[in-house]
Coordinates of C-alpha atoms in Angstrom, one line a residue:
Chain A
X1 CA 110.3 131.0 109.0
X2 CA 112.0 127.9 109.8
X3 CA 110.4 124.5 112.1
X4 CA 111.7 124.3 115.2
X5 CA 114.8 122.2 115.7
X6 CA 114.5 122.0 111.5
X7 CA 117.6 119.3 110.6
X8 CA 119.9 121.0 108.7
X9 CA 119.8 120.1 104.6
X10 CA 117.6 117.3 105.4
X11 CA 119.5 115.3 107.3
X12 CA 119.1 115.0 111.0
X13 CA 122.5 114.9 113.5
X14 CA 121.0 112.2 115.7
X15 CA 118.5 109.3 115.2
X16 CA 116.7 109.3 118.6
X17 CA 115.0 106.0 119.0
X18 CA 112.4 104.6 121.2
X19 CA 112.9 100.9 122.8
X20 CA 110.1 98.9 124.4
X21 CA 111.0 95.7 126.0
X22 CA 108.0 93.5 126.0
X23 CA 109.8 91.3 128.2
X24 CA 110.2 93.2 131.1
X25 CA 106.8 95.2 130.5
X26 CA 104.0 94.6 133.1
X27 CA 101.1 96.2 131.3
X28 CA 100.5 98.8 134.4
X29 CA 99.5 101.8 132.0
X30 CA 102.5 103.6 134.0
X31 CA 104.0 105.2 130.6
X32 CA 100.3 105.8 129.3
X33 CA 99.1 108.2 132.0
X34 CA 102.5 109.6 132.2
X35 CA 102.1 110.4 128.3
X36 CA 99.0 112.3 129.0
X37 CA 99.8 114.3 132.1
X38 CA 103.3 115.0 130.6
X39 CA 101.6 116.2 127.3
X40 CA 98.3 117.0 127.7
X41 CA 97.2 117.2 131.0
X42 CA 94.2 118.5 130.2
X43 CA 92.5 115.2 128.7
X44 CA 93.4 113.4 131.3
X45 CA 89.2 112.9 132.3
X46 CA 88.4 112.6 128.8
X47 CA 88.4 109.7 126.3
X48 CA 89.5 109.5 122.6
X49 CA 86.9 108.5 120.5
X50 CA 88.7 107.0 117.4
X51 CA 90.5 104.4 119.5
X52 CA 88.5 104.2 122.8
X53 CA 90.5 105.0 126.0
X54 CA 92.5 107.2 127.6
X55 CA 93.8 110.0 124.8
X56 CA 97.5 109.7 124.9
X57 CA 99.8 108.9 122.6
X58 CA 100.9 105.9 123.5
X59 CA 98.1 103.2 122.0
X60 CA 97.6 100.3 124.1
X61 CA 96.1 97.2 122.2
X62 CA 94.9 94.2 124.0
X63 CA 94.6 91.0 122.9
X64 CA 95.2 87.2 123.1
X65 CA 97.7 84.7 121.6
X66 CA 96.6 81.3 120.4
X67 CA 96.9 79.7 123.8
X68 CA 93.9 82.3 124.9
X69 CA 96.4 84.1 127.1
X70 CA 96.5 87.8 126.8
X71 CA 99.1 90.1 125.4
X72 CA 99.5 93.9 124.9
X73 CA 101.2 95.8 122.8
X74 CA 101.9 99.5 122.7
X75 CA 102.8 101.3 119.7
X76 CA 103.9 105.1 119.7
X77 CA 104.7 107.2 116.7
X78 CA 107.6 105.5 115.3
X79 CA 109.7 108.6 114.2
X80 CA 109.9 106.8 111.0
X81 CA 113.1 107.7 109.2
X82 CA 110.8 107.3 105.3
X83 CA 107.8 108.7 107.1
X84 CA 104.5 109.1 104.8
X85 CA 103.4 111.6 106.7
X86 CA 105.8 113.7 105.8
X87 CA 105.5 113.3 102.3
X88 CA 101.5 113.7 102.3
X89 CA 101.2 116.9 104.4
X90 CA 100.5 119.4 102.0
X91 CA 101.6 122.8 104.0
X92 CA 104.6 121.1 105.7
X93 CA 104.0 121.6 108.7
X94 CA 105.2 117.5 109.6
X95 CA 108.7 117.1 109.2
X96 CA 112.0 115.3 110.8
X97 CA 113.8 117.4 113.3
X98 CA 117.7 117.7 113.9
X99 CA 117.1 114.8 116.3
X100 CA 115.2 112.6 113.6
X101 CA 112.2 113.0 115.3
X102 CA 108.8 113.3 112.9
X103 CA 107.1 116.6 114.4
X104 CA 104.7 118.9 113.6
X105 CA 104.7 122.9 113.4
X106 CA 101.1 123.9 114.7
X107 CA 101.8 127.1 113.2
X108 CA 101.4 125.3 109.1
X109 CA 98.8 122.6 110.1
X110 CA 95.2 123.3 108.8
X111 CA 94.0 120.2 110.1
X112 CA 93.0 118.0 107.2
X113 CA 94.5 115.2 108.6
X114 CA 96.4 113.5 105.9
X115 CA 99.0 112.8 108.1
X116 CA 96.5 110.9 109.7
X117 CA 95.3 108.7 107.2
X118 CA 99.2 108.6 106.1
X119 CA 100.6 106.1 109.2
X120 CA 100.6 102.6 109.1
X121 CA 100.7 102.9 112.6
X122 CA 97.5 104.5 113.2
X123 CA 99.1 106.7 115.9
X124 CA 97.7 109.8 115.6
X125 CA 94.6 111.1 117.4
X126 CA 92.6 114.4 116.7
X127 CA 92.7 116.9 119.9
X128 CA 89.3 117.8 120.5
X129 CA 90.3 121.5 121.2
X130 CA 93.2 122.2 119.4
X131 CA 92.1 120.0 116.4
X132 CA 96.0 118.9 116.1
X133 CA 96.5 115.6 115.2
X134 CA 99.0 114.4 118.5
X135 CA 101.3 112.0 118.2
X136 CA 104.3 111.3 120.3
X137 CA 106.7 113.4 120.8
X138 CA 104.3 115.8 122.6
X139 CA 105.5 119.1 123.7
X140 CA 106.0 118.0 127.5
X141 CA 108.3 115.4 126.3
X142 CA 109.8 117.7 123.7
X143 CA 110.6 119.9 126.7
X144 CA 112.2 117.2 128.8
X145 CA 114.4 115.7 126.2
X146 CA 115.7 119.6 125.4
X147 CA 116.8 119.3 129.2
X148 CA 118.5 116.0 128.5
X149 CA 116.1 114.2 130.3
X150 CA 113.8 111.2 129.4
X151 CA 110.7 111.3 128.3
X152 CA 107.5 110.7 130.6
X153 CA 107.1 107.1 129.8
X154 CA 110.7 106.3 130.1
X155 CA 110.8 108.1 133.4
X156 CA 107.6 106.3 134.7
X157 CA 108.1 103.0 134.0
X158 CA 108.6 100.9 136.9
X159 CA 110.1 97.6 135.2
X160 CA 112.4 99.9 133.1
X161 CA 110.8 98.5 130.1
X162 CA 111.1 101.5 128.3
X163 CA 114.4 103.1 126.8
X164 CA 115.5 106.5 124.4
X165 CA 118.5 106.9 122.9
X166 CA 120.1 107.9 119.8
X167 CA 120.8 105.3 117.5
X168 CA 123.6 106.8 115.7
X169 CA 125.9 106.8 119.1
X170 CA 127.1 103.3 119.4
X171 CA 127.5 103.9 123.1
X172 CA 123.9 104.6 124.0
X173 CA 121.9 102.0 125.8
X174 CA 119.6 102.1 123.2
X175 CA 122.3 100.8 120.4
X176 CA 124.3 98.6 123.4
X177 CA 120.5 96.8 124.1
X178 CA 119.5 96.2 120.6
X179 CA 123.1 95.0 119.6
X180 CA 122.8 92.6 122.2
X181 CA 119.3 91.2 122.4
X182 CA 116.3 90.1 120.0
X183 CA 114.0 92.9 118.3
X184 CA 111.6 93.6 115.7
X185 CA 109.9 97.0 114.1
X186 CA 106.1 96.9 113.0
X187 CA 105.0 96.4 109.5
X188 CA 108.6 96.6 108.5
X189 CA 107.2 95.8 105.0
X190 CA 105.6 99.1 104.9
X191 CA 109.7 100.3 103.9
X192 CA 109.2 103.4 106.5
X193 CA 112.1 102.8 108.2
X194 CA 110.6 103.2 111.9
X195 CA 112.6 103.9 114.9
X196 CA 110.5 102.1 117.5
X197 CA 111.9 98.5 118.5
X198 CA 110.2 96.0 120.2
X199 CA 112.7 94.0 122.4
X200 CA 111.7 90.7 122.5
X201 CA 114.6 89.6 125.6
X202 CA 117.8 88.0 124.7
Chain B
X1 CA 88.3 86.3 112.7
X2 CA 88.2 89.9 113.4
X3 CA 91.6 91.2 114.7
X4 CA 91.7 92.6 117.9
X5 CA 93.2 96.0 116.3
X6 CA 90.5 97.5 114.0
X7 CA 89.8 101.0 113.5
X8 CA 87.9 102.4 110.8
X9 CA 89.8 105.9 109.5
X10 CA 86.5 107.9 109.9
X11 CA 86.6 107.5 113.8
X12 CA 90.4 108.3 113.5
X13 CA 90.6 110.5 110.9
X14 CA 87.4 111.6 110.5
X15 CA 87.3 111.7 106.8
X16 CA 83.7 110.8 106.1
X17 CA 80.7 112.3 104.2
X18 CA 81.8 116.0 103.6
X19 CA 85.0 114.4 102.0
X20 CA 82.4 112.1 100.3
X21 CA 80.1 114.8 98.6
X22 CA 83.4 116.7 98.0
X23 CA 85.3 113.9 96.0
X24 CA 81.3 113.9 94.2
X25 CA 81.5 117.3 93.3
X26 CA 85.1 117.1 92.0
X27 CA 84.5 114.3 89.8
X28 CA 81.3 116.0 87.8
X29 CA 83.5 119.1 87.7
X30 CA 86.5 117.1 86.4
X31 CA 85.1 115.2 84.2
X32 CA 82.5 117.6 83.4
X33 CA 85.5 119.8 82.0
X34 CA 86.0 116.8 79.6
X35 CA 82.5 117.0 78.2
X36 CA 82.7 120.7 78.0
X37 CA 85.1 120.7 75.4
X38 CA 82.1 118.8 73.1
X39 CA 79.3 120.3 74.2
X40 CA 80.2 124.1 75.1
X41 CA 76.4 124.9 77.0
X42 CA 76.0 127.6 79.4
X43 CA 74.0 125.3 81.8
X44 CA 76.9 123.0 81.9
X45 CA 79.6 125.4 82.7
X46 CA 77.2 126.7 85.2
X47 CA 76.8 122.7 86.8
X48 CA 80.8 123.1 86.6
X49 CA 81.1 125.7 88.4
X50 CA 78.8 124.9 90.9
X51 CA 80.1 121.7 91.9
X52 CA 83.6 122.9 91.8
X53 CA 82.5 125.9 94.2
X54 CA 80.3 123.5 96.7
X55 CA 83.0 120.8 96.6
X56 CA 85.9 123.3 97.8
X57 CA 83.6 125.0 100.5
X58 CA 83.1 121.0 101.9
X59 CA 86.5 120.5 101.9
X60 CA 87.5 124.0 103.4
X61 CA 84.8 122.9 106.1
X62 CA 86.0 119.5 106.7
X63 CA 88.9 121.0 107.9
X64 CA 89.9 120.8 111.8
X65 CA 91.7 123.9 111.7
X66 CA 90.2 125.9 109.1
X67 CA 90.9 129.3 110.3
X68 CA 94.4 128.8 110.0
X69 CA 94.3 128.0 106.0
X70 CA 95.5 131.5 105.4
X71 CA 98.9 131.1 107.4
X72 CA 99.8 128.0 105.9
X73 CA 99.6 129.4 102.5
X74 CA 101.1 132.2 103.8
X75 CA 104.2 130.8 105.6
X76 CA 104.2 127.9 102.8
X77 CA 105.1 130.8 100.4
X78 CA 107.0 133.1 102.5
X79 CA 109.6 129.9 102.8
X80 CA 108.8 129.3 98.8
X81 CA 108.5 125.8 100.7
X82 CA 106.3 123.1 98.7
X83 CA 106.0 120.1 99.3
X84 CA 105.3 118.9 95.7
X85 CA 105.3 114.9 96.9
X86 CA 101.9 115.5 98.6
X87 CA 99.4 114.5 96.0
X88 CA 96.8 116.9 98.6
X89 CA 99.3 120.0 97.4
X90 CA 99.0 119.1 94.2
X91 CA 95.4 118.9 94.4
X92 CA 94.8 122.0 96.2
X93 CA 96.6 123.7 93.3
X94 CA 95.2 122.1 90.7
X95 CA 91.6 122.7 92.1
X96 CA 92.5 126.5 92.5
X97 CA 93.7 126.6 88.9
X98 CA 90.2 124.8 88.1
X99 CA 88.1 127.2 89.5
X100 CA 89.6 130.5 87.8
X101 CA 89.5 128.4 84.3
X102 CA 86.0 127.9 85.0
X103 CA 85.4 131.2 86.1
X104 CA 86.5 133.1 82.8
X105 CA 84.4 130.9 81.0
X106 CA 81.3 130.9 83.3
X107 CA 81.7 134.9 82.8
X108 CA 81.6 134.3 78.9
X109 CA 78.3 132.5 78.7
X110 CA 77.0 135.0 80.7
X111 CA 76.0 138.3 78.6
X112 CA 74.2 140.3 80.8
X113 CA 77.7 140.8 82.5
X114 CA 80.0 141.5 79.7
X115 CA 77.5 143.6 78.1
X116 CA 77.6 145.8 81.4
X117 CA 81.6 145.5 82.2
X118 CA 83.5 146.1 78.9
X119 CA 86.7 144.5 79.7
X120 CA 85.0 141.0 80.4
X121 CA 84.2 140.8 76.7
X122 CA 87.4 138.9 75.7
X123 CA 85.9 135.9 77.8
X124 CA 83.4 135.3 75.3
X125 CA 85.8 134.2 72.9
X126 CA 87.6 131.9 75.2
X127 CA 84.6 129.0 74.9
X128 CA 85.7 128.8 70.8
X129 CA 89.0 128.5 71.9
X130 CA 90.5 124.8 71.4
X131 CA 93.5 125.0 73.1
X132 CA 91.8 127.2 75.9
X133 CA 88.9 124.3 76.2
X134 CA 91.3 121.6 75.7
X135 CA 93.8 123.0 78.6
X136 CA 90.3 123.1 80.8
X137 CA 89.6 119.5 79.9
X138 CA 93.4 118.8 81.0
X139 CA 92.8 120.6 84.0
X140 CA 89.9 118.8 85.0
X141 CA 90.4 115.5 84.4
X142 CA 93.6 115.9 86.3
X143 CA 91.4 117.0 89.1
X144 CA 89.9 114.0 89.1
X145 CA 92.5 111.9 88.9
X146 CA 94.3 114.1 92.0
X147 CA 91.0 113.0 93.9
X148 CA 91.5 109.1 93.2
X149 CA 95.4 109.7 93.8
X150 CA 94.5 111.6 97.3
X151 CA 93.7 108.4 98.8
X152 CA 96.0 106.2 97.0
X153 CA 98.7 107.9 99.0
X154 CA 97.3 107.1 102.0
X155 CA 99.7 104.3 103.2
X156 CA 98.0 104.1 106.0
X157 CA 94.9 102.8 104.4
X158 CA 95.6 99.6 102.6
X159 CA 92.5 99.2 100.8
X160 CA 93.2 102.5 99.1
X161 CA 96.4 101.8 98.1
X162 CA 95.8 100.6 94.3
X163 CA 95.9 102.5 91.6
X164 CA 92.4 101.2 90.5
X165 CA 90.9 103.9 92.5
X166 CA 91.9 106.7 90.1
X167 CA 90.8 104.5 87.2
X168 CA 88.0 104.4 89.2
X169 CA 87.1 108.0 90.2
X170 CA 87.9 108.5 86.3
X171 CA 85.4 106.3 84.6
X172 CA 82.5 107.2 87.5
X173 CA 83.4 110.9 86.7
X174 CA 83.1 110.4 83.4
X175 CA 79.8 108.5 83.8
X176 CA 78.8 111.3 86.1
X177 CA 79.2 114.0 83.4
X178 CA 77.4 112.1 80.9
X179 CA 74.4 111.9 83.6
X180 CA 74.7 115.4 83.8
X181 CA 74.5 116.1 79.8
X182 CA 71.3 113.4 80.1
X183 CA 69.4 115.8 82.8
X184 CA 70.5 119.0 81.1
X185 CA 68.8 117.3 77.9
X186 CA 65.7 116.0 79.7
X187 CA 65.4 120.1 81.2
X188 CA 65.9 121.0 77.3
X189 CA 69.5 122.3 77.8
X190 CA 71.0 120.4 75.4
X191 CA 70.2 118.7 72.0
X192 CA 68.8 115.3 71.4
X193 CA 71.9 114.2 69.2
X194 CA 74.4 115.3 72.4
X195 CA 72.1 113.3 74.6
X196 CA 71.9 110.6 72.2
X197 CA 76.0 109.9 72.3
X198 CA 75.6 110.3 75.4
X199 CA 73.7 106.9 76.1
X200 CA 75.6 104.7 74.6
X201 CA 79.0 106.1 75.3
X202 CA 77.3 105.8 79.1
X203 CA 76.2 101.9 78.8
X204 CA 79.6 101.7 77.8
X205 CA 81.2 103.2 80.8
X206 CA 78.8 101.5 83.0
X207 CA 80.5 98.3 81.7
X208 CA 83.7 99.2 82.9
X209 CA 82.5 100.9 86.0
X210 CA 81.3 97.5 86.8
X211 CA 84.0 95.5 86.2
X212 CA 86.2 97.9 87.8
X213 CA 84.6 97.8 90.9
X214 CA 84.5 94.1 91.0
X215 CA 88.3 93.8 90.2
X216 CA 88.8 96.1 92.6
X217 CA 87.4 94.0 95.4
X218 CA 88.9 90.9 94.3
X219 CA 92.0 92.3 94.3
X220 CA 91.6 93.8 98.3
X221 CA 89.7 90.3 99.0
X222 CA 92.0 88.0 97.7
X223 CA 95.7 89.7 97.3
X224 CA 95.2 92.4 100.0
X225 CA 96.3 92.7 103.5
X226 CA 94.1 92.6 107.0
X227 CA 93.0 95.5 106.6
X228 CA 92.2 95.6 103.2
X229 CA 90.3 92.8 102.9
X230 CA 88.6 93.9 106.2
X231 CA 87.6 96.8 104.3
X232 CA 86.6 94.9 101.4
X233 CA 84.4 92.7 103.4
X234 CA 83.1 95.4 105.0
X235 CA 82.2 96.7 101.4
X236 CA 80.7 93.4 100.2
X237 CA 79.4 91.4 103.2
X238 CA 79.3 93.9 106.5
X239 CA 77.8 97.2 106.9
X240 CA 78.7 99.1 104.0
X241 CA 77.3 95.5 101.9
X242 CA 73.8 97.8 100.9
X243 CA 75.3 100.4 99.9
X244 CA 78.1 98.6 97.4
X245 CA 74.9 96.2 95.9
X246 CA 72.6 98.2 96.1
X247 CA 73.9 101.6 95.6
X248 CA 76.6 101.3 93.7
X249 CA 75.9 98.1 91.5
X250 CA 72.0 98.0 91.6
X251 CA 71.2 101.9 91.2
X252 CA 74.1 102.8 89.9
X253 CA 75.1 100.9 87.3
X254 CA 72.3 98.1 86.6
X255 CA 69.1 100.4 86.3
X256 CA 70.9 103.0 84.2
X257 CA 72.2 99.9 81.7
X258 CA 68.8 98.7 81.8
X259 CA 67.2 102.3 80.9
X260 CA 70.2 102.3 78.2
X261 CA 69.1 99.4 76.5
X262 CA 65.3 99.9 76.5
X263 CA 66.2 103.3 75.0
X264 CA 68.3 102.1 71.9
X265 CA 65.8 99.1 71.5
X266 CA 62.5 100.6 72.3
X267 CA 62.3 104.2 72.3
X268 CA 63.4 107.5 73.9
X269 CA 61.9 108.7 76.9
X270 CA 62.7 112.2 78.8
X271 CA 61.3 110.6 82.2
X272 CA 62.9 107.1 81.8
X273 CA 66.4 109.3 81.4
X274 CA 65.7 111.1 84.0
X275 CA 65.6 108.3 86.5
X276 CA 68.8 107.1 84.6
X277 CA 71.2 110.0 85.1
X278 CA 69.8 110.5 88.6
X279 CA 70.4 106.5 89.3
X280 CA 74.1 107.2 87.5
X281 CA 74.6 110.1 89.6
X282 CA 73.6 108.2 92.9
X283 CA 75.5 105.2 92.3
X284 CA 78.8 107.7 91.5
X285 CA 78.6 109.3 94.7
X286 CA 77.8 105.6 96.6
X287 CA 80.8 104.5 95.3
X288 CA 83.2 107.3 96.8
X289 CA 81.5 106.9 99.8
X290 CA 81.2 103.0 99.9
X291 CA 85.1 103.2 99.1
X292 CA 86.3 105.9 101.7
X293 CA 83.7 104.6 104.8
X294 CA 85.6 101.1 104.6
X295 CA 88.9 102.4 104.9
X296 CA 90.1 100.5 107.6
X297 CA 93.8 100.6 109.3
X298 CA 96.8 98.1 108.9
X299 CA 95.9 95.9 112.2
X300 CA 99.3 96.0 114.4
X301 CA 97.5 92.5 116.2
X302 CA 95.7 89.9 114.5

């Protein structure tokens, strides 16, 4: 019984890729309640315990830089091209899609939360319901990009701080914007390979 | 300075005391299998199977979704789709295998069975078997390993990411079945000579438990990451500190040496060895939980 959207012999057709410009982004939580209401609408009154917060999966960390000024971050599953979590999950039920996206079949998932323990992001978070471990891409956004659309937090931003694109199409904005201006991955020493960049501005 | 993004995996993950008392019950069953192969008592096959049993029902229980178990096996070998990289696969099969190894042989110490279902007999002769006792000793010490290499493969937990935990779970199991062996004597299970072996090979152990723990907080304190030496600190100095020193280290391994030494000095005493395997036994299960409670994340902010 195959995943859905399984890539064929491994190996994905596309690399879809999620850009965040740190530059442009005003910190309104925009993309973080879209995430929610796109994905799961129905925790939109309730907190996640583990981080503290609204439970979406998009993680918002605050903090301050040496001057004492604040900064944010967001971090997202990073569709990791080498992801752990792949490897660890003993039923298979993570793998990487035709569109090189990390997802999980419900069906295969007993909930023992390796997977969880597996990212270096931390960017999983246990549904109190369903007791699947969400991540980004949820099935609202799943659903949009099938419809060639955006995903909710590309949609939603207002300083259009927030791209998706496939990094294997040299013409996509995604490629065009990280050939032409300064970015980083997270913990790039953790060899995972992750497709989430953090635009830094040109 | 504590960075501004720190999460402990047990309020992420959740993996807490049930996957504590299981990783317990897997190393006395483990390494439990080792001792087995010298000391072939019905009481400890029973311990064996015991632990093995109450350590798999945790673990089954611990899961989120454990109701859908079944289909994963199910579709996992409908697709004949393993995914043999996942140490927890491994484990799971390994830990099956376990069981029905220890099963057979449970069912050979127990006569009143065989005598009343014929075919069963040929388990009695399994327990004089070397290569049968030596494949359960295999079995089981692999089991424990699995447990030590469960975490290892954790990359998202840095402190667990060292191959001294296995080494670990290894020498605390072993220390573990030894305890075991000591109460089993003290109930008048097993003979004095087992029992004596057993103390020294113990103090022995208790050496290298220590130093193993020590090197392995040095090496998280000094050589590791954020979050490992988060962990670690959380281990020595923060809120896990009393249960490292004084579980672990102080219960675990100090008052058993001490009871060790008075015994091959002084004399022998049932009630002293008592309180020594059940200090041993303590400080085994402190340590898995000491070691999984601290596990920390990578902070993404410092």
């Amino acid at each position: 019984m195959a995943r859905p959207n399984e890539a064929k012999n491994g190996t994905p057709s596309r690399r879809l890729a999620h850009l965040w410009d740190e530059s442009r982004c005003i910190a309104c939580g925009a993309c973080v309640l879209a995430c929610t209401m796109t994905n799961q609408p129905e925790m939109m009154a309730r907190e996640e315990k583990g981080w503290g917060g609204l439970a979406s999966n998009i993680r918002r960390i605050e903090s301050a830089n040496e001057q004492g000024r604040p900064t944010l971050l967001l971090v997202q599953c990073q569709h990791c091209d080498d992801a752990p979590c792949v490897r660890t999950c003993p039923f298979g039920a993570v793998y990487q899609d035709d569109d090189g996206l990390i997802r999980l079949d419900a069906r295969r998932c007993a909930g023992c939360s390796y997977c969880v323990t597996s990212c270096p992001y931390n960017v999983r978070w246990f549904h109190p319901d369903t007791h699947v471990p969400a991540k980004c891409m949820g099935d609202g956004c799943l659903d949009l990009i099938a419809h060639d659309q955006q995903p909710a937090c590309v949609q939603a931003c207002p300083a259009m701080a927030r791209d998706f694109g496939d990094l294997n199409d040299p013409e996509s904005s995604v490629s065009e914007t990280l050939r032409t201006q300064r970015s980083r991955r997270l913990l790039e020493s953790a060899g995972t390979e992750p497709k989430y960049f953090i635009v830094e501005g040109s | 300075m504590t960075p501004a993004d720190l999460h402990l995996q047990v309020d992420v993950a959740h993996w807490g005391w049930s996957i504590a008392w299981f990783l317990w019950f897997v190393g006395i069953a483990g390494m439990g299998s080792v001792a087995y192969y010298f000391v072939r008592r019905s009481a400890l096959i029973i311990t064996i199977f015991a632990s093995l049993t109450i350590g798999l029902l945790l673990v089954v229980s611990h899961l989120g979704r454990w109701w859908n178990l079944p289909r994963t096996l199910y579709l996992m070998v409908l697709d004949f789709d393993f995914n043999l990289g996942s140490w927890m696969l491994l484990g799971i099969a390994t830990l099956s295998v376990h069981l029905v190894l220890t099963l057979l042989l449970l069912i050979g110490h127990l006569p009143a069975l065989t005598r009343r279902i014929a075919w069963l007999k040929w388990t009695e002769t399994l327990r004089a078997q070397a290569g049968y006792r030596g494949l359960f000793a295999g079995v089981g010490a692999f089991a424990t390993v699995y447990s030590g290499f469960l975490l290892t493969q954790a990359a998202g937990i840095p402190l667990w990411n060292t191959s001294l935990i296995p080494i670990l779970w290894v020498v605390s199991g072993s220390i573990a079945a030894i305890a075991v062996i000591e109460l089993l004597y003290v109930l008048g299970l097993v003979d004095a000579n087992v029992s004596a072996a057993g103390v020294r090979i113990g103090m022995v152990l208790d050496g290298v438990k220590l130093l193993a723990v020590l090197g392995f907080l040095h090496v998280a304190l000094s050589y590791g990451s954020a979050g490992a030496r988060y962990g670690a600190i959380l281990m020595t100095q923060g809120d896990l500190a009393l249960m490292l020193w004084g579980g672990v280290i102080g219960i675990g391994i100090l008052v058993p040496l001490a009871i060790g030494a008075y015994t091959l000095l002084r004399e022998k005493r049932k009630s002293l060895l008592a309180v020594s395997a059940v200090c041993a036994l303590s400080g085994v299960f402190f340590l898995r939980a000491a070691v999984l409670l601290a596990g920390t994340f990578e902070p993404l902010v410092l």
